[in-house]
Short mmCIF file of C-alpha atoms in Angstrom, two decimals:
data_model
loop_
_atom_site.label_atom_id
_atom_site.label_comp_id
_atom_site.label_asym_id
_atom_site.label_seq_id
_atom_site.Cartn_x
_atom_site.Cartn_y
_atom_site.Cartn_z
CA UNK A 16 70.00 90.22 108.86
CA UNK A 17 71.82 87.83 106.59
CA UNK A 18 75.20 86.23 106.69
CA UNK A 19 78.29 87.86 105.23
CA UNK A 20 79.60 84.48 104.21
CA UNK A 21 80.84 84.65 100.60
CA UNK A 22 78.93 81.47 99.82
CA UNK A 23 75.53 83.00 100.54
CA UNK A 24 73.43 82.31 97.42
CA UNK A 25 72.89 85.27 95.13
CA UNK A 26 69.31 86.46 94.74
CA UNK A 27 68.62 85.38 91.14
CA UNK A 28 66.14 88.15 90.48
CA UNK A 29 68.22 91.19 91.46
CA UNK A 30 71.44 91.01 89.43
CA UNK A 31 72.93 89.46 86.33
CA UNK A 32 76.45 88.07 85.95
CA UNK A 33 77.57 88.50 82.35
CA UNK A 34 79.87 86.05 80.52
CA UNK A 35 82.89 88.36 80.97
CA UNK A 36 82.38 88.41 84.75
CA UNK A 37 80.87 91.88 84.99
CA UNK A 38 77.73 92.24 87.08
CA UNK A 39 74.73 94.51 86.62
CA UNK A 40 71.32 94.97 88.18
CA UNK A 41 68.62 92.83 86.63
CA UNK A 42 66.09 94.46 84.32
CA UNK A 43 63.49 96.28 86.33
CA UNK A 44 65.63 96.42 89.49
CA UNK A 45 66.31 100.09 90.25
CA UNK A 46 67.09 101.12 93.83
CA UNK A 47 65.01 104.21 94.52
CA UNK A 48 65.51 104.99 98.22
CA UNK A 49 66.56 108.68 98.02
CA UNK A 50 68.58 108.29 101.21
CA UNK A 51 71.02 105.92 99.50
CA UNK A 52 70.62 106.21 95.74
CA UNK A 53 70.64 108.71 92.92
CA UNK A 54 71.64 108.51 89.27
CA UNK A 55 75.33 109.15 90.05
CA UNK A 56 75.59 106.45 92.72
CA UNK A 57 73.76 103.66 90.89
CA UNK A 58 75.86 101.04 89.04
CA UNK A 59 77.02 102.04 85.57
CA UNK A 60 75.26 99.94 82.92
CA UNK A 61 77.51 97.34 81.31
CA UNK A 62 77.11 98.91 77.87
CA UNK A 63 78.30 102.23 79.31
CA UNK A 64 81.49 100.79 80.82
CA UNK A 65 83.67 101.78 77.89
CA UNK A 66 87.02 103.03 79.22
CA UNK A 67 89.94 101.08 77.80
CA UNK A 68 93.63 100.63 78.61
CA UNK A 69 94.63 103.90 76.97
CA UNK A 70 92.06 105.87 78.97
CA UNK A 71 93.53 104.66 82.27
CA UNK A 72 97.11 105.07 81.11
CA UNK A 73 96.30 108.62 79.97
CA UNK A 74 94.52 109.30 83.25
CA UNK A 75 97.65 108.43 85.24
CA UNK A 76 100.01 110.25 82.92
CA UNK A 77 97.83 113.32 83.26
CA UNK A 78 97.69 113.03 87.05
CA UNK A 79 101.36 112.17 87.59
CA UNK A 80 102.66 115.09 85.54
CA UNK A 81 102.11 117.93 87.97
CA UNK A 82 104.25 120.40 89.87
CA UNK A 83 104.25 118.61 93.28
CA UNK A 84 105.23 115.25 91.74
CA UNK A 85 107.98 117.00 89.72
CA UNK A 86 109.50 118.25 92.96
CA UNK A 87 109.30 114.94 94.86
CA UNK A 88 112.87 114.03 93.94
CA UNK A 89 114.12 117.38 95.22
CA UNK A 90 112.87 116.57 98.70
CA UNK A 91 114.73 113.27 98.70
CA UNK A 92 117.94 114.85 97.42
CA UNK A 93 117.60 117.45 100.17
CA UNK A 94 117.54 114.58 102.68
CA UNK A 95 120.98 113.54 101.44
CA UNK A 96 120.16 110.99 98.73
CA UNK A 97 121.82 111.08 95.34
CA UNK A 98 119.68 111.04 92.19
CA UNK A 99 119.84 107.25 91.81
CA UNK A 100 118.58 106.69 95.36
CA UNK A 101 115.82 109.29 94.93
CA UNK A 102 114.54 107.74 91.69
CA UNK A 103 114.77 104.25 93.24
CA UNK A 104 112.65 105.26 96.25
CA UNK A 105 110.01 106.89 94.04
CA UNK A 106 109.88 103.88 91.70
CA UNK A 107 109.57 101.39 94.58
CA UNK A 108 106.89 103.47 96.32
CA UNK A 109 104.72 103.58 93.24
CA UNK A 110 105.08 99.86 92.59
CA UNK A 111 103.94 99.25 96.17
CA UNK A 112 100.98 101.66 96.05
CA UNK A 113 99.92 100.12 92.73
CA UNK A 114 98.93 96.90 94.53
CA UNK A 115 96.12 98.34 96.71
CA UNK A 116 95.17 100.49 93.72
CA UNK A 117 94.50 97.37 91.66
CA UNK A 118 92.82 95.53 94.53
CA UNK A 119 90.30 98.25 95.30
CA UNK A 120 89.94 99.10 91.61
CA UNK A 121 88.73 95.56 90.83
CA UNK A 122 85.19 96.29 92.04
CA UNK A 123 84.82 99.18 89.58
CA UNK A 124 84.57 97.36 86.23
CA UNK A 125 82.98 94.32 87.84
CA UNK A 126 80.08 96.12 89.53
CA UNK A 127 80.14 99.66 88.09
CA UNK A 128 79.98 101.29 91.54
CA UNK A 129 81.94 104.23 92.99
CA UNK A 130 84.04 104.21 96.16
CA UNK A 131 81.37 105.42 98.65
CA UNK A 132 79.01 102.65 97.50
CA UNK A 133 81.72 99.98 97.57
CA UNK A 134 82.68 100.90 101.12
CA UNK A 135 79.08 100.31 102.23
CA UNK A 136 79.74 96.56 102.09
CA UNK A 137 82.33 96.89 104.86
CA UNK A 138 81.23 99.92 106.93
CA UNK A 139 77.47 99.77 106.37
CA UNK A 140 75.10 102.02 104.45
CA UNK A 141 75.43 104.82 106.99
CA UNK A 142 78.90 103.98 108.23
CA UNK A 143 80.27 104.44 104.71
CA UNK A 144 79.91 108.19 105.21
CA UNK A 145 82.77 108.16 107.73
CA UNK A 146 85.56 107.04 105.36
CA UNK A 147 83.91 108.89 102.48
CA UNK A 148 83.95 112.21 104.32
CA UNK A 149 87.54 111.69 105.50
CA UNK A 150 88.55 111.12 101.88
CA UNK A 151 86.47 114.09 100.75
CA UNK A 152 88.09 116.40 103.32
CA UNK A 153 91.57 115.50 102.09
CA UNK A 154 90.53 116.02 98.47
CA UNK A 155 88.95 119.41 99.17
CA UNK A 156 92.15 120.66 100.81
CA UNK A 157 94.28 119.26 97.98
CA UNK A 158 91.95 120.86 95.43
CA UNK A 159 92.43 124.26 97.02
CA UNK A 160 96.19 123.85 97.24
CA UNK A 161 96.60 122.65 93.65
CA UNK A 162 94.37 125.49 92.42
CA UNK A 163 96.47 128.02 94.32
CA UNK A 164 99.67 126.50 92.90
CA UNK A 165 98.22 126.59 89.39
CA UNK A 166 97.10 130.21 89.84
CA UNK A 167 100.59 131.13 91.05
CA UNK A 168 102.11 129.50 87.98
CA UNK A 169 99.87 131.47 85.64
CA UNK A 170 100.58 134.65 87.62
CA UNK A 171 104.35 134.19 87.42
CA UNK A 172 104.47 133.39 83.71
CA UNK A 173 102.08 136.19 82.80
CA UNK A 174 104.33 138.51 84.80
CA UNK A 175 107.10 137.73 82.34
CA UNK A 176 104.85 138.52 79.38
CA UNK A 177 103.11 141.62 80.75
CA UNK A 178 105.36 144.01 82.60
CA UNK A 179 104.00 145.23 85.94
CA UNK A 180 101.60 142.29 86.27
CA UNK A 181 103.29 141.09 89.47
CA UNK A 182 103.57 144.60 90.96
CA UNK A 183 99.83 145.26 91.08
CA UNK A 184 98.13 146.57 94.21
CA UNK A 185 97.69 144.07 97.03
CA UNK A 186 94.54 142.60 98.50
CA UNK A 187 94.96 140.48 101.60
CA UNK A 188 98.73 140.52 101.26
CA UNK A 189 98.81 139.34 97.62
CA UNK A 190 98.62 141.25 94.29
CA UNK A 191 95.07 141.46 92.97
CA UNK A 192 96.34 139.95 89.73
CA UNK A 193 97.29 136.78 91.63
CA UNK A 194 93.77 136.55 93.03
CA UNK A 195 92.44 136.99 89.48
CA UNK A 196 94.62 134.12 88.20
CA UNK A 197 93.44 131.96 91.09
CA UNK A 198 89.78 132.75 90.32
CA UNK A 199 90.11 132.13 86.57
CA UNK A 200 91.86 128.82 87.19
CA UNK A 201 89.21 127.80 89.74
CA UNK A 202 86.34 128.54 87.34
CA UNK A 203 88.05 126.70 84.48
CA UNK A 204 88.47 123.54 86.56
CA UNK A 205 84.87 123.46 87.71
CA UNK A 206 83.61 124.15 84.19
CA UNK A 207 85.35 120.99 82.93
CA UNK A 208 84.24 118.68 85.72
CA UNK A 209 80.69 120.08 85.65
CA UNK A 210 80.29 118.51 82.22
CA UNK A 211 80.72 115.06 83.75
CA UNK A 212 83.07 112.08 83.63
CA UNK A 213 83.06 111.71 79.85
CA UNK A 214 84.33 115.28 79.55
CA UNK A 215 87.07 114.37 82.02
CA UNK A 216 88.00 111.31 79.95
CA UNK A 217 88.28 113.39 76.78
CA UNK A 218 90.34 116.02 78.57
CA UNK A 219 92.75 113.44 80.01
CA UNK A 220 93.12 111.72 76.62
CA UNK A 221 94.73 114.76 75.03
CA UNK A 222 96.17 116.35 78.19
CA UNK A 223 98.40 113.34 78.92
CA UNK A 224 100.50 113.46 75.72
CA UNK A 225 100.54 117.27 75.78
CA UNK A 226 102.00 117.43 79.29
CA UNK A 227 104.46 114.66 78.48
CA UNK A 228 105.67 116.63 75.46
CA UNK A 229 105.95 119.72 77.67
CA UNK A 230 108.23 117.90 80.11
CA UNK A 231 110.42 116.59 77.28
CA UNK A 232 110.63 120.09 75.75
CA UNK A 233 111.82 121.46 79.10
CA UNK A 234 114.44 118.71 79.27
CA UNK A 235 115.67 119.34 75.71
CA UNK A 236 115.75 123.10 76.29
CA UNK A 237 117.89 122.93 79.42
CA UNK A 238 120.16 120.27 77.89
CA UNK A 239 120.72 122.51 74.88
CA UNK A 240 121.64 125.44 77.12
CA UNK A 241 124.12 123.51 79.25
CA UNK A 242 125.52 121.06 76.72
CA UNK A 243 124.95 118.24 79.23
CA UNK A 244 123.24 117.68 82.55
CA UNK A 245 125.61 119.42 84.89
CA UNK A 246 127.39 118.22 87.99
CA UNK A 247 124.39 117.05 90.00
CA UNK A 248 124.44 113.55 88.53
CA UNK A 249 128.02 113.17 89.69
CA UNK A 250 127.35 114.21 93.28
CA UNK A 251 127.68 111.28 95.69
CA UNK A 252 125.05 110.39 98.22
CA UNK A 253 125.55 111.97 101.63
CA UNK A 254 123.97 108.89 103.17
CA UNK A 255 125.66 106.07 101.29
CA UNK A 256 123.94 102.71 101.32
CA UNK A 257 124.78 101.80 104.89
CA UNK A 258 123.52 102.62 108.37
CA UNK A 259 122.80 106.26 107.56
CA UNK A 260 120.61 105.44 104.58
CA UNK A 261 117.97 103.12 106.02
CA UNK A 262 116.64 105.42 108.79
CA UNK A 263 115.90 107.94 106.02
CA UNK A 264 114.77 105.38 103.44
CA UNK A 265 111.73 103.97 105.23
CA UNK A 266 110.05 107.28 106.25
CA UNK A 267 110.80 108.64 102.77
CA UNK A 268 109.25 105.53 101.20
CA UNK A 269 106.09 105.99 103.30
CA UNK A 270 105.93 109.62 102.22
CA UNK A 271 106.19 108.70 98.55
CA UNK A 272 103.52 106.00 99.00
CA UNK A 273 101.32 108.52 100.76
CA UNK A 274 101.43 110.80 97.73
CA UNK A 275 98.92 108.57 95.89
CA UNK A 276 97.45 106.64 98.84
CA UNK A 277 94.26 108.68 98.61
CA UNK A 278 93.62 107.38 95.09
CA UNK A 279 94.07 103.80 96.32
CA UNK A 280 90.73 104.28 98.09
CA UNK A 281 88.59 105.98 95.48
CA UNK A 282 90.06 104.49 92.29
CA UNK A 283 86.69 102.67 91.78
CA UNK A 284 85.30 106.13 90.95
CA UNK A 285 87.24 105.75 87.69
CA UNK A 286 87.46 102.00 87.15
CA UNK A 287 83.64 101.73 87.28
CA UNK A 288 83.71 103.02 83.71
CA UNK A 289 86.13 100.27 82.57
CA UNK A 290 85.24 97.78 79.86
CA UNK A 291 86.91 95.02 81.88
CA UNK A 292 89.62 94.10 84.39
CA UNK A 293 92.32 93.99 81.72
CA UNK A 294 91.72 97.67 80.93
CA UNK A 295 92.13 98.89 84.49
CA UNK A 296 95.01 96.52 85.40
CA UNK A 297 97.11 97.22 82.32
CA UNK A 298 96.14 100.87 82.16
CA UNK A 299 97.13 101.55 85.76
CA UNK A 300 100.25 99.38 85.61
CA UNK A 301 101.48 101.15 82.48
CA UNK A 302 100.47 104.58 83.70
CA UNK A 303 101.38 104.93 87.38
CA UNK A 304 104.80 103.49 88.31
CA UNK A 305 106.41 104.06 84.91
CA UNK A 306 105.24 107.66 84.62
CA UNK A 307 106.15 108.65 88.17
CA UNK A 308 109.61 107.12 87.81
CA UNK A 309 110.27 108.72 84.43
CA UNK A 310 108.98 112.06 85.71
CA UNK A 311 111.28 111.89 88.74
CA UNK A 312 114.24 111.11 86.48
CA UNK A 313 113.40 114.01 84.17
CA UNK A 314 113.07 116.38 87.12
CA UNK A 315 116.53 115.41 88.36
CA UNK A 316 118.08 115.83 84.90
CA UNK A 317 116.41 119.18 84.28
CA UNK A 318 117.34 120.47 87.72
CA UNK A 319 120.94 119.39 87.32
CA UNK A 320 121.02 121.37 84.09
CA UNK A 321 119.65 124.44 85.88
CA UNK A 322 122.45 124.06 88.43
CA UNK A 323 125.02 124.37 85.66
CA UNK A 324 123.27 127.22 83.81
CA UNK A 325 122.09 129.43 86.67
CA UNK A 326 124.43 128.41 89.48
CA UNK A 327 121.59 127.10 91.64
CA UNK A 328 119.29 124.09 91.44
CA UNK A 329 115.79 125.20 90.38
CA UNK A 330 113.36 122.40 91.24
CA UNK A 331 110.18 124.34 90.46
CA UNK A 332 109.44 123.93 86.72
CA UNK A 333 107.43 127.18 86.70
CA UNK A 334 110.36 129.14 88.10
CA UNK A 335 112.63 127.50 85.54
CA UNK A 336 110.30 128.16 82.59
CA UNK A 337 110.12 131.80 83.68
CA UNK A 338 113.87 132.11 83.07
CA UNK A 339 113.35 132.25 79.33
CA UNK A 340 112.66 135.53 77.53
CA UNK A 341 111.11 133.81 74.51
CA UNK A 342 107.42 134.74 74.35
CA UNK A 343 106.47 131.52 72.56
CA UNK A 344 108.35 129.52 75.19
CA UNK A 345 106.57 131.38 77.98
CA UNK A 346 103.16 130.81 76.41
CA UNK A 347 103.92 127.12 75.90
CA UNK A 348 105.04 126.88 79.53
CA UNK A 349 101.90 128.69 80.64
CA UNK A 350 99.61 126.31 78.79
CA UNK A 351 101.56 123.29 80.01
CA UNK A 352 101.30 124.39 83.64
CA UNK A 353 97.57 124.97 83.26
CA UNK A 354 96.89 121.64 81.56
CA UNK A 355 99.09 119.68 83.97
CA UNK A 356 97.55 121.17 87.10
CA UNK A 357 93.97 120.95 85.84
CA UNK A 358 94.57 117.36 84.76
CA UNK A 359 95.60 116.17 88.21
CA UNK A 360 93.29 118.39 90.20
CA UNK A 361 89.95 117.57 88.66
CA UNK A 362 90.75 113.86 88.45
CA UNK A 363 92.36 113.36 91.86
CA UNK A 364 90.65 116.03 93.94
CA UNK A 365 87.18 116.75 92.52
CA UNK A 366 85.80 113.39 91.38
CA UNK A 367 86.15 111.75 94.78
CA UNK A 368 84.48 114.39 96.98
CA UNK A 369 81.76 114.86 94.35
CA UNK A 370 80.75 111.22 94.79
CA UNK A 371 81.45 111.25 98.55
CA UNK A 372 79.23 114.27 99.18
CA UNK A 373 76.56 112.79 96.94
CA UNK A 374 76.67 109.66 99.09
CA UNK A 375 76.02 111.78 102.20
CA UNK A 376 72.74 113.26 100.90
CA UNK A 377 71.82 111.55 97.60
CA UNK A 378 68.42 113.23 97.49
CA UNK A 379 69.90 116.74 97.47
CA UNK A 380 73.46 116.36 96.16
CA UNK A 381 74.33 114.88 92.78
CA UNK A 382 77.78 114.62 91.18
CA UNK A 383 77.74 118.16 89.77
CA UNK A 384 76.51 119.70 93.02
CA UNK A 385 79.19 117.79 94.93
CA UNK A 386 81.83 119.15 92.55
CA UNK A 387 80.67 122.71 93.15
CA UNK A 388 80.70 122.19 96.93
CA UNK A 389 84.26 120.85 96.61
CA UNK A 390 85.27 123.99 94.75
CA UNK A 391 83.78 126.24 97.43
CA UNK A 392 85.34 124.29 100.31
CA UNK A 393 88.66 124.34 98.48
CA UNK A 394 88.59 128.14 98.74
CA UNK A 395 87.22 128.28 102.30
CA UNK A 396 90.17 126.24 103.65
CA UNK A 397 92.36 129.18 102.54
CA UNK A 398 95.02 127.20 100.65
CA UNK A 399 97.31 130.23 100.59
CA UNK A 400 97.65 129.84 104.36
CA UNK A 401 98.12 126.07 104.23
CA UNK A 402 100.96 126.36 101.73
CA UNK A 403 102.59 129.13 103.74
CA UNK A 404 102.80 126.87 106.80
CA UNK A 405 104.11 123.44 105.76
CA UNK A 406 104.34 122.28 109.38
CA UNK A 407 100.59 122.81 109.78
CA UNK A 408 99.65 121.02 106.59
CA UNK A 409 102.23 118.26 106.37
CA UNK A 410 102.43 117.26 110.04
CA UNK A 411 98.96 118.06 111.32
CA UNK A 412 96.80 117.32 108.28
CA UNK A 413 98.49 115.06 105.74
CA UNK A 414 100.40 112.96 108.26
CA UNK A 415 97.35 112.26 110.38
CA UNK A 416 94.87 111.71 107.57
CA UNK A 417 97.34 109.54 105.62
CA UNK A 418 97.42 107.00 108.44
CA UNK A 419 93.63 107.03 108.72
CA UNK A 420 93.22 106.45 104.99
CA UNK A 421 95.56 103.47 105.22
CA UNK A 422 93.28 101.98 107.88
CA UNK A 423 90.25 102.48 105.62
CA UNK A 424 92.06 100.75 102.77
CA UNK A 425 92.87 97.82 105.05
CA UNK A 426 89.22 97.31 105.97
CA UNK A 427 88.09 97.65 102.33
CA UNK A 428 90.61 95.15 100.96
CA UNK A 429 89.93 92.63 103.73
CA UNK A 430 86.18 92.86 103.24
CA UNK A 431 86.17 92.64 99.45
CA UNK A 432 88.95 90.10 98.87
CA UNK A 433 89.26 88.00 102.03
CA UNK A 434 85.75 87.92 103.49
CA UNK A 435 83.55 88.27 100.40
CA UNK A 436 85.99 86.99 97.78
CA UNK A 437 84.90 89.78 95.41
CA UNK A 438 81.24 88.74 95.63
CA UNK A 439 78.77 91.59 96.27
CA UNK A 440 74.99 91.89 96.11
CA UNK A 441 74.33 95.10 94.24
CA UNK A 442 70.74 95.75 95.28
CA UNK A 443 71.59 95.35 98.97
CA UNK A 444 74.16 98.15 98.71
CA UNK A 445 71.19 100.54 98.40
CA UNK A 446 68.66 98.80 100.67
CA UNK A 447 68.34 99.32 104.43
CA UNK A 448 66.66 95.92 104.62
CA UNK A 449 69.65 94.21 103.00
CA UNK A 450 72.74 92.46 104.30
CA UNK A 451 74.86 95.62 104.44
CA UNK A 452 72.64 97.45 106.89
CA UNK A 453 74.27 95.71 109.89
CA UNK A 454 73.24 97.54 113.11
CA UNK A 455 71.58 100.85 112.48
CA UNK A 456 73.49 101.21 109.23
CA UNK A 457 76.92 100.69 110.86
CA UNK A 458 79.24 97.67 110.84
CA UNK A 459 80.83 97.86 114.28
CA UNK A 460 83.57 95.40 113.30
CA UNK A 461 84.75 97.69 110.53
CA UNK A 462 84.55 100.72 112.80
CA UNK A 463 86.59 98.99 115.51
CA UNK A 464 89.24 97.78 113.05
CA UNK A 465 89.46 101.29 111.58
CA UNK A 466 89.84 102.92 115.00
CA UNK A 467 92.55 100.48 116.12
CA UNK A 468 94.43 100.68 112.81
CA UNK A 469 94.14 104.46 112.76
CA UNK A 470 95.35 104.78 116.35
CA UNK A 471 98.38 102.59 115.68
CA UNK A 472 99.13 104.60 112.54
CA UNK A 473 98.88 108.13 113.91
CA UNK A 474 98.99 107.72 117.69
CA UNK A 475 102.78 108.05 117.74
CA UNK A 476 102.83 111.25 115.65
CA UNK A 477 105.71 113.44 116.79
CA UNK A 478 107.55 116.61 115.88
CA UNK A 479 111.25 116.68 115.12
CA UNK A 480 113.56 119.08 116.91
CA UNK A 481 116.16 121.11 115.04
CA UNK A 482 119.70 121.91 116.13
CA UNK A 483 118.45 124.94 118.07
CA UNK A 484 116.09 122.79 120.09
CA UNK A 485 113.03 124.19 118.31
CA UNK A 486 110.10 121.84 117.78
CA UNK A 487 109.06 121.62 114.09
CA UNK A 488 105.39 120.79 114.19
CA UNK A 489 102.43 120.71 116.58
CA UNK A 490 103.00 117.29 118.17
CA UNK A 491 105.04 116.45 121.28
CA UNK A 492 108.64 115.49 120.54
CA UNK A 493 108.03 112.12 122.25
CA UNK A 494 104.83 111.49 120.31
CA UNK A 495 101.14 111.79 121.20
CA UNK A 496 101.31 108.26 122.58
CA UNK A 497 105.03 107.77 123.30
CA UNK A 498 105.15 103.98 123.04
CA UNK A 499 103.63 104.21 119.53
CA UNK A 500 106.27 106.65 118.30
CA UNK A 501 108.35 103.94 116.54
CA UNK A 502 105.33 103.26 114.30
CA UNK A 503 104.77 106.87 113.27
CA UNK A 504 107.19 106.83 110.34
CA UNK A 505 105.32 103.89 108.83
CA UNK A 506 101.80 105.26 109.39
CA UNK A 507 100.11 104.32 106.13
CA UNK A 508 101.51 100.77 106.09
CA UNK A 509 100.77 100.25 109.80
CA UNK A 510 97.19 101.48 109.42
CA UNK A 511 96.54 99.33 106.37
CA UNK A 512 98.12 96.17 107.79
CA UNK A 513 96.59 96.41 111.27
CA UNK A 514 93.07 97.17 110.03
CA UNK A 515 93.24 94.43 107.37
CA UNK A 516 94.30 91.74 109.85
CA UNK A 517 91.94 92.80 112.62
CA UNK A 518 88.88 93.12 110.37
CA UNK A 519 89.62 89.75 108.79
CA UNK A 520 89.82 88.09 112.21
CA UNK A 521 86.66 89.77 113.47
CA UNK A 522 84.62 89.04 110.34
CA UNK A 523 85.76 85.54 109.44
CA UNK A 524 83.08 82.88 109.48
CA UNK A 525 83.55 79.24 108.45
CA UNK A 526 82.07 78.57 105.01
CA UNK A 527 79.73 75.95 106.37
CA UNK A 528 78.06 78.25 108.86
CA UNK A 529 75.68 81.13 108.51
CA UNK A 530 75.63 83.82 111.12
CA UNK A 531 74.07 87.19 111.54
CA UNK A 532 75.84 90.16 110.05
#
């Protein structure tokens, strides 16, 4: 096996470095081992890397404008923050998460490879399946939940248009019309993604401005009804900016970072289509933090207006849109909900597992097959049960997996930027005789760093106790590993930082030496 030193000479006959810095396989070099390669996993040809700044900006606008991100600010206000503190936390979180997004996204336009292939350089050709399947599992659950939320939105708005729609006979505890909305929405999503990534790009290009207009229309509508934005903007923070604020600030910040931490891993699935680094850097920088901050601000303003009009704060935009009796307004709201939810779901929760599952069995699973499997798994996890039990999903699933994904990101960033200095050998990423095979297809250093980082991140997971002494969640009140409990509120950051440092120390080799990988 060869050295992982970044100064190892590049095989001149396997890849070409173009004048703009992008790299492609040399003519005639086509990895064909069906265990590690298929058409969807091979590097995108340079001439086919065509996504520009607008495509990435539109991608993020389309993904950020969805029902869960609209309600993020409500959760922070419920914790006692005022609107300025809530918007500040969301803005800061998205600036922070942008950094690993850009770092991992760099390999996309440079090499044209997706996330599960990129992670082979650090975990090994077989070991890459571990982080890929963890990421795929999260995406499948999120896909099911977002589809259920979208189906509920359609169901509610159609109930306002067609009388009796919501009072239909029940199947499994829900009206059959709700199941029908869920099924139609599910089929529509898979039909779009089945047409491939170019269809997704075209959809995001027009979905982004449409959803943005929809949010502005909702803001103008509620402002017109109330003649202002109500009393919520004048309500003081219950926490202040002193000692009561900071114990809430840091866990809340980690939660807001965690909202997009999954994409910080698999963003190469999208940036691999980029025409250059400028496109992905500017596109993501213009699209992510600005959109999430503006969306949070709009949600606060709209909700404050609902407080004045209806006497109660309505954070759910679907519930608010359903308050109107105007048929055109209801139809516009219905289309907006559909476009917004489809936009985020197929981009954030179908693309990744489609590639990840393809990486598991390239010979039998291509991108389209992986997308269909994702859709099926998204139903089998019974998202209606997950959303009905937030303790189960938030504490057991998202909290644990979020810390593990942070550890994966730490290993990836350390390997690509610190150890290899962005230098990869494309052909070896598909070759069991190459430098990324390690030992039996696994890089034990990466596995160890991941396990340590993941343990530090989630080992202290605990459940809070309410005023009645009831435990809210499945974990012990003192934490799974009590002495790690102080780290639990910072899980994603702890996992990323610990794995990055440990992997760097374990993998570092002096430039002048060559050692076995």
